[in-house]
Amino acid sequence: MLWVSRKTIKMNYFPDEVLEHMFFFITSHKDRNSVSLVCKSWYKIERYSRQRVFIGNCYSISPERLIARFPGLKSLTLKGKPHFADFNLVPHEWGGFVYPWIEALAKSRIGLEELRLKRMVVSDESLEFLSKSFVNFKSLVLVSCEGFTTDGLAAIAANCRFLRELDLQENEVDDQRGHWLSCFPESCTSLVTLNFACLKGEINLGALERLVVRSPNLKSLRLNHAVPLDTLQKLLMQAPQLVDLGTGSYVDDPSSEAYSKLKSVFQRCKSIRSLSGFFEVAPHCMSAIYPICRNLTFLNLSYAPGLHGNELTKLIQHCRKLQRLWILDCIGDKGLGVVASTCKELQELRVFPSDLGPGNAAMTEEGLVLLSEGCPKLNSLLYFCQQMTNAALITVAKNCPNFIRFRLCILDPVKCDPVTNQPLDEGFGAIVHFCKGLKRLSLTGLLTDQVFNYIGMYAEQLEMLSIAFAGDSDEGMLYVLNGCKKLRKLEIMKSRFGNAALLEDMGKYEAMRSLWMSSCEVTLGGCKTLAEKMPRLSVEIINESEQMEFSHDDRQKVDKMYLYRTLVGHRKDSPAFVCIL
Amino acid sequence: MEGGLILLGGGGGGSSGVSTKESAVSKVEVVSEASSYPAESELELGLGLSLGGSGGATGKTKPACSSSWGECGRILTAKDFPSVVSHKANNGVPSSIAVSGTKRAAESVSHEGGSPTGVGHVVGWPPIRAYRMNSLVNQAKAPRAEEDKEICEKDKLKDASKKKLYNGNKISSAVNEKGHLGFVKVNMDGIPIGRKVDLNAHSCYESLAQALEDMFLRSANSVGAEKEQVTKPSKLLDESSEFVLTYEDKEGDWMLVGDVPWRMFLSSVRRLRIMRTSEANGLAPRFHESNERQRSKPI
């Protein structure tokens, strides 16, 4: 036997500075996490050199521990509410408040420069506090957040002297009187990204124009509906270097002077690669955009129901380099055929419904099949449709084996294959079988336990799974929990999974970020058992109904359960209607 | 139940946040203007509509607001919504958290069981972000660009004297149609101060009726005494109540609420009026018939 003394084995052949320099090139969070696990000294070097941290669940760790470990933190990404909060399944006051984080960071010596939040509650106080606490603050990105008004934005504008990025995506913002845009001081010339497309109120157009004029580095500008076409034209004259443009209201008389000026200025905007907006749109004004189309890689028309059939397809025929397309189902199956024959570089497609009336969804399996035949590079799909067949899914899986994200939403969620009257198990089975890199999957349609058997068997890379109205028994959920080794997030609504599935492998949940189950068969007793046995999980019962009142009947089915792993125990800020077991 | 009203800071003073109660109550703004209605003679009353579509209400069970809108056509009372709850604002963090955003009222009435084929009537289905859903509904109301201008010109002329614009600035007509996200003015006979209600926060007539009840009944009792008392503290929109809910549509006609499918209503409603039943004479010949029928039924 060869005994090797610890002293003779050195993992570090290099001085710390060299290691630190090497780590500089390791940017992905996963890799940095791995690096920190190698040994104590790598852990130490990594934590002092770490600048960007991603926290997928703000309740899994506390700001104090974050600060203690990463004193060099510059950029923080936080996510709050569970994904199903997007669909009104989580009450507004559930949690996800950013204030305590900002407070803690402000007290420390952290030189925060970037804050990216998703599904968090952000108050005006938080924004003001943020704006005054970090001298070098540069970038604020808010996605699907709520709780703030334009007053908070005014504070950011006024106080963040070196602001580069203000990016608001699909937030619910209260518009106050007052002109937040005017709060950017004359000395602010550093803007690179300005996205206020989600704001609902009026904009001081003059202030906007002056701001754009003094922002020579502006690359991304997304306007809200209140900005009319003639202002757009003026802005583009000042910012022909834009790479990403979101128009405001795109309506004018095609014979107007503003429109003809717009046409000529678009010809000068040779850098635009990404286009969105069109909240209101005059179809006969679209031809002004054609010169830009040939270079576009991202086109988002999903807020433009005014564009239909022919106008859409005419536009798309100019977009040969498109890689990502977000569109409404006004495009129809035939329109997707046009996409398939034009956009050979397409990687991501999202088709949203434009009319939720029963039976009004326009897309069927035909459009998807056409698309898959023309766009083999497709790797990300969100598709709202009226129906789907197994045959189509199998074809799509074979044509596009590169899927990383596959989200299908049949608006009637338990609809079977209309041709064979069978469940869609085989179709989704094919997807997981052929698409070996699949990381995210959302299923709808009539589905039995069999589909979960397939998922457990084949979906080896699956990280996130969303299930609604599916499965027959606990077996289904067990297939998934036992089979998908890389599963991180599982969210289930209205499916027949109960305690047996929940409790079979409780340790599994510590390897996952979170589990959501609503309107399933799990009971209070089952949840209590889980909570008792797994102290490092937080098991929340969300109970909105007055009647339920957290009865002590363990046999009572739980309406909504959300559990997640955490290193800091139960959170202290939960509202009355949340019971943490 | 703490049926408080949500007053947005935006209307009056720019306070940055207000602690809110939960989804039961839709967003409301107080619009302080004299309520002025077209004189009776100008009222063009629409065809008779049957409000009490589904006949006798038990008043105790939850309604199944399924995709057959007919069941939604009946305006129910507070008793039909046992699941509506108000929640306390959160502790531990600054209480001025302005929770904004229009929530679909689907959340306030949970629908269990039954076939989930009623799109939009099952909480959490379809899986579309609330933000996008709101935009969808708004944009469904706005006609295509060419027609926009026409309609808005009419609007402006008609309402010029009565309109108080939200933020008082010049607003392009096209934006005015859509910019307020489904907020429509509501006036109640006998109460000089009108309100606004966000129609996008509701997905069927029941929840709208509930919200209006909360708005006008609770506030009438708690605010000034100079307003006429609403004698019946509950069941504002009961068939046997002395008030009936009506709306003015795009053509300027006054119609009984509850007649057409909800989404059609959304796209044609301009404003609401809670009218005294006695003034609704002639509004709907059948109305009195069914009214009589229901008066005798226990609620």
Short mmCIF file of C-alpha atoms in Angstrom, two decimals, chain A residues 31 68 162 172 178 212 232 512 522 551 567 569 573:
data_model
loop_
_atom_site.label_atom_id
_atom_site.label_comp_id
_atom_site.label_asym_id
_atom_site.label_seq_id
_atom_site.Cartn_x
_atom_site.Cartn_y
_atom_site.Cartn_z
CA ASP A 31 -18.92 26.23 -13.06
CA ALA A 68 -20.59 37.29 4.23
CA PHE A 162 -23.82 56.30 -13.82
CA GLU A 172 -47.20 45.92 -13.26
CA GLY A 178 -45.01 63.33 -12.56
CA VAL A 212 -31.89 60.14 -26.24
CA LEU A 232 -40.18 57.53 -32.96
CA MET A 512 -34.34 20.46 -6.29
CA VAL A 522 -51.99 15.77 -1.22
CA SER A 551 -58.38 23.14 9.93
CA LEU A 567 -30.46 27.06 4.32
CA GLY A 569 -35.15 27.99 7.88
CA ASP A 573 -42.30 37.58 6.32
#
